[in-house]
Short mmCIF file of C-alpha atoms in Angstrom, two decimals:
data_model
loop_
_atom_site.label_atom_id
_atom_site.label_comp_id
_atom_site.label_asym_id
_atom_site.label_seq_id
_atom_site.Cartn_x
_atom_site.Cartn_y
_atom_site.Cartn_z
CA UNK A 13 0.00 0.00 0.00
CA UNK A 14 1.39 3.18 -0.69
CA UNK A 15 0.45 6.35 1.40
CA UNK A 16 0.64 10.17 0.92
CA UNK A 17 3.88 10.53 2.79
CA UNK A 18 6.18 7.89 0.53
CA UNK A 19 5.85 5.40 2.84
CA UNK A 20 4.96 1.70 1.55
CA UNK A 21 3.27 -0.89 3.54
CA UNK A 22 3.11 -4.28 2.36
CA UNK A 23 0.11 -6.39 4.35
CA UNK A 24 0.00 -10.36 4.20
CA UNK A 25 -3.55 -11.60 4.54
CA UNK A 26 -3.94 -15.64 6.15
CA UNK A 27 -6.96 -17.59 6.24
CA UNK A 28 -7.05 -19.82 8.63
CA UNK A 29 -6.80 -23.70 7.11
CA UNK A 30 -10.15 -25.42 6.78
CA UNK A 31 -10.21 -29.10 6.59
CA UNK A 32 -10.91 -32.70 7.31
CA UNK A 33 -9.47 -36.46 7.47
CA UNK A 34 -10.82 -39.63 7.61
CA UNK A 35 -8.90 -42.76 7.08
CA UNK A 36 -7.72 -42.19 3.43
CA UNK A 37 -10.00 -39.27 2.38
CA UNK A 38 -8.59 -36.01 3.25
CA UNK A 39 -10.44 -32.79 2.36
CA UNK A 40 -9.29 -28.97 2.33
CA UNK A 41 -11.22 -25.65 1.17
CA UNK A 42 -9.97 -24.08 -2.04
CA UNK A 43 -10.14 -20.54 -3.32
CA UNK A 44 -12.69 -19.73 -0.52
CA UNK A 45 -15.61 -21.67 -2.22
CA UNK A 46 -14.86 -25.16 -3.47
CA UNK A 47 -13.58 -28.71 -1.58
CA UNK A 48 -11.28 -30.80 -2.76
CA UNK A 49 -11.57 -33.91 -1.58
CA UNK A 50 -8.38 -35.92 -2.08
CA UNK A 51 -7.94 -40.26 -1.44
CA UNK A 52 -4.53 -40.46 0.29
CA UNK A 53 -3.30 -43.86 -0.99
CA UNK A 54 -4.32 -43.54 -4.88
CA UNK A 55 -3.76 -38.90 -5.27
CA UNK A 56 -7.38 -39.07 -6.61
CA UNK A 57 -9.17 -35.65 -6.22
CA UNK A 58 -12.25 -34.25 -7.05
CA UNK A 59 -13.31 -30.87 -6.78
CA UNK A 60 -17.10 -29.70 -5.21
CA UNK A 61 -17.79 -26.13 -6.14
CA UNK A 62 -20.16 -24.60 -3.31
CA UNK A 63 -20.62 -21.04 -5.11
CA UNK A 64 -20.63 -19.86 -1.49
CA UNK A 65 -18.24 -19.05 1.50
CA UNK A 66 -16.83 -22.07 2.64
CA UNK A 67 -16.47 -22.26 6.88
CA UNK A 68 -16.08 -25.59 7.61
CA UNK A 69 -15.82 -29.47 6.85
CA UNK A 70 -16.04 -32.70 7.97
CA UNK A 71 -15.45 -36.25 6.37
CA UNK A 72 -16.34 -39.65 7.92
CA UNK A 73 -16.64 -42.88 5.89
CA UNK A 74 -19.02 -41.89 2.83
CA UNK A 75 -19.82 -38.94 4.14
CA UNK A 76 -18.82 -35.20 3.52
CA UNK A 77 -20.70 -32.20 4.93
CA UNK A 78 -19.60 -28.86 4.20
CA UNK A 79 -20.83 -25.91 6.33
CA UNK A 80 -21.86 -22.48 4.89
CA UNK A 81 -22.75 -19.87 5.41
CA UNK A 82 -26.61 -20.04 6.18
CA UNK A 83 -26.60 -23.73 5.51
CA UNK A 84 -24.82 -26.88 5.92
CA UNK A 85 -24.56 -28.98 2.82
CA UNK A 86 -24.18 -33.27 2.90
CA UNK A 87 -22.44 -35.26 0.19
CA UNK A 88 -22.45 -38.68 0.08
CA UNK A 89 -19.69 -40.90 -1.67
CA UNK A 90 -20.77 -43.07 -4.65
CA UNK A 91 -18.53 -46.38 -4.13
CA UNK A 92 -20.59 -48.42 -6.82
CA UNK A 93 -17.98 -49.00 -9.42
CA UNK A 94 -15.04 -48.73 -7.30
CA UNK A 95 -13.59 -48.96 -3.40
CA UNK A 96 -11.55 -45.64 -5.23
CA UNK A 97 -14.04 -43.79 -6.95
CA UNK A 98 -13.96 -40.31 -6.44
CA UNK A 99 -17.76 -39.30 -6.98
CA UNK A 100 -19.64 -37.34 -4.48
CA UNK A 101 -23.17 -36.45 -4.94
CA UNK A 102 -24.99 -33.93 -2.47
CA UNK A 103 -28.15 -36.04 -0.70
CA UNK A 104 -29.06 -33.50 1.88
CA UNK A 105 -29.11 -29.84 2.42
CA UNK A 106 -29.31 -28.12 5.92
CA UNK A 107 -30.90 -25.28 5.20
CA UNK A 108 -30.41 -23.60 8.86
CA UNK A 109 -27.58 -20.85 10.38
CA UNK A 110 -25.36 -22.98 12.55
CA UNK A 111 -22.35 -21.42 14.53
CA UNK A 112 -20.18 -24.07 15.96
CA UNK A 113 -16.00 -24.13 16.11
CA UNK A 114 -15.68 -27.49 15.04
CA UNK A 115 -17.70 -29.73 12.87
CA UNK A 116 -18.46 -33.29 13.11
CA UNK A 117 -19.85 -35.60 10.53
CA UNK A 118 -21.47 -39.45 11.55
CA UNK A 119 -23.74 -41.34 9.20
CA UNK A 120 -27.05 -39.84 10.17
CA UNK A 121 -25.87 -36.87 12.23
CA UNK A 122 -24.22 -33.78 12.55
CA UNK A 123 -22.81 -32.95 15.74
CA UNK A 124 -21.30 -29.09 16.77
CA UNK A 125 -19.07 -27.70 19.48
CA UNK A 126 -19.55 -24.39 20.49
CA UNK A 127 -16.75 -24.10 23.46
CA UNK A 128 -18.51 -26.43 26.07
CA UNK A 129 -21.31 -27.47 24.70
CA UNK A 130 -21.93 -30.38 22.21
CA UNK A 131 -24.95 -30.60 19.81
CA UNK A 132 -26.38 -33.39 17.92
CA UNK A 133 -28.60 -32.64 14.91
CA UNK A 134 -30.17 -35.04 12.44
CA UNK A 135 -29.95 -34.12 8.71
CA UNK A 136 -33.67 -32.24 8.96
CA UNK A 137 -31.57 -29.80 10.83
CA UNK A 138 -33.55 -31.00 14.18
CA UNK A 139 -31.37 -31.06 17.25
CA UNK A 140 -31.58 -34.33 19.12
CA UNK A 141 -29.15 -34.45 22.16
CA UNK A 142 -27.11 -32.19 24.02
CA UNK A 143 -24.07 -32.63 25.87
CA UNK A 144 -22.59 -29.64 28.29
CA UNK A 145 -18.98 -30.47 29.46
CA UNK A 146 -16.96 -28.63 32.51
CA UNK A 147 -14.30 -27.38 30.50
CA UNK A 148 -13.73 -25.98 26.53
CA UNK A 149 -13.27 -28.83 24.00
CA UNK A 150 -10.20 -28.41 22.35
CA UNK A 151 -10.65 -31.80 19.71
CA UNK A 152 -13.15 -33.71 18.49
CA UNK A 153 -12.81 -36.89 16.77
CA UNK A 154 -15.66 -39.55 15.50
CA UNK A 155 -14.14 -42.98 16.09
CA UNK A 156 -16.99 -44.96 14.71
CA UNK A 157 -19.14 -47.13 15.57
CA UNK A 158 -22.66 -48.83 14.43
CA UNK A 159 -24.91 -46.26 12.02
CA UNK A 160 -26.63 -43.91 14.10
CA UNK A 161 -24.63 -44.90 17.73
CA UNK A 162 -21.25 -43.69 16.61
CA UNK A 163 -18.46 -42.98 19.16
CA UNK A 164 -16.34 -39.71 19.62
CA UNK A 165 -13.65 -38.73 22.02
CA UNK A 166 -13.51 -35.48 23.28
CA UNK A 167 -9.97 -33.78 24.01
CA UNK A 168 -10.92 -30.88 26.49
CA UNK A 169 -8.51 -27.47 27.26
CA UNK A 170 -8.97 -29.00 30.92
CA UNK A 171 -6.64 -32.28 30.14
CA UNK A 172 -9.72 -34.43 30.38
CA UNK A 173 -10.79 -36.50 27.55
CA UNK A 174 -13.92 -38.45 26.99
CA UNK A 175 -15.70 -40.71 25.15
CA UNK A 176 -19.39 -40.13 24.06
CA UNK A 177 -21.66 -42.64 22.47
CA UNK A 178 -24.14 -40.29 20.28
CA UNK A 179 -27.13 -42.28 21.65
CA UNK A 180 -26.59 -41.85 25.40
CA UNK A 181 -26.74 -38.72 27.33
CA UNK A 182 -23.85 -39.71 29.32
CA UNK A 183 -19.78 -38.73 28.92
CA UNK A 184 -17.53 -41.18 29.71
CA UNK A 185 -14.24 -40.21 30.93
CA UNK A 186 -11.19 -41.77 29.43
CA UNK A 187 -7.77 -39.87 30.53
CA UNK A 188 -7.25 -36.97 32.81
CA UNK A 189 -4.46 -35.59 31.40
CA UNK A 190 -2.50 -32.56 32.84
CA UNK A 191 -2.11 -30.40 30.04
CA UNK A 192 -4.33 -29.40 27.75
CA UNK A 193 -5.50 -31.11 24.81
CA UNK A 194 -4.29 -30.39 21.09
CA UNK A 195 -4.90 -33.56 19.43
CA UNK A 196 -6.04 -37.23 19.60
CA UNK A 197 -6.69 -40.61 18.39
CA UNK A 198 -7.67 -44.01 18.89
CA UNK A 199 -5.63 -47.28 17.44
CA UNK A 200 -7.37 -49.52 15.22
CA UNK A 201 -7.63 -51.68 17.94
CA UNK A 202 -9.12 -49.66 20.11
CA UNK A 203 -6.54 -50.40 23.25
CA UNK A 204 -4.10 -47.49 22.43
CA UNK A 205 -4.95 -43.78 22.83
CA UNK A 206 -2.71 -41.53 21.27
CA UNK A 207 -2.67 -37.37 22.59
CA UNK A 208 -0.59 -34.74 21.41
CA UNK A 209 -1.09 -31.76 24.39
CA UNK A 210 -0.22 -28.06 24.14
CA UNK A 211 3.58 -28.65 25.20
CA UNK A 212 3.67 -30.80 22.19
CA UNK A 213 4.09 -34.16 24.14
#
């Protein structure tokens, strides 16, 4: 930028990195408006254009819902002619304002975090549980699970983590951990839990 007393400024502008992984499907926003969804073992990509402002994503097994502004749109993979096809094809549309800072995707739900608090919504958009937790979640992860009773664990700024069966009203705590929570996973066995906390251990 240059100003009326010689002086030049130069500005960098940085959006903040919107995107989601599950398994071998990893998907990132592009040029504000479109998803690229990418399979990790084969470089595969396909490109979704949303014509609108892309805020956030989430991917879990055929499933891919991408939030909008005043809606929250769900894709659903077409695996008919190939375990690597790269077709998505949009089967529901949320047609409702929903504020959340992280984004969940199951097979028949979509499930918010706003700080505390933990929503569950069905595809109608109608909200069908609600979980309120003692400290702000930090990481969210769906770890799956039978259709419609999915498992997630919960990292929380607190050290805390949790796991939450979608159809019970009831945490269950996991670790207490004494440093907050950056990320987290669960082995494919299911025995081994696997943290990364905000000292980077």
């Amino acid at each position: 930028i240059g100003c009326n007393d010689g002086t030049l400024v130069a500005c960098d502008t940085l959006f903040n990195t919107v995107h989601g992984l599950y398994q071998d499907r990893y998907a990132h926003r592009d040029t504000m408006s479109d998803v690229i969804v990418q399979h990790l073992i084969t470089d595969q990509k396909v490109r979704i254009k949303t014509r609108d402002y892309v805020k956030k994503i989430a991917v879990y097994r055929g499933r891919l819902a991408i939030q909008l502004p005043k809606s929250v749109l769900i894709y659903e993979e077409s695996t008919q002619d190939s375990q690597y096809d790269m077709s998505y094809s949009l089967v529901q549309k949320v047609n409702q304002e929903l504020e959340c800072n992280l984004l969940v995707v199951t097979s028949m739900h979509l499930i918010l975090c706003q700080e505390k608090r933990l929503q569950l919504y069905d595809f109608h958009g109608d909200k069908i549980r609600e979980w309120v937790l003692e400290a702000t979640i930090r990481y969210i992860r769906a770890v799956g699970g039978p259709s419609g009773r999915e498992a997630i664990l919960i990292g929380l700024r607190s050290g805390d983590v949790y796991k939450i069966f979608i159809d019970n009203h009831f945490p269950i705590l996991v670790v207490n951990h004494p440093h907050p929570i950056r990320c987290l996973d669960l082995s494919c066995s299911r025995n081994k839990l696997a943290l990364v906390d905000e000292k980077s251990r």
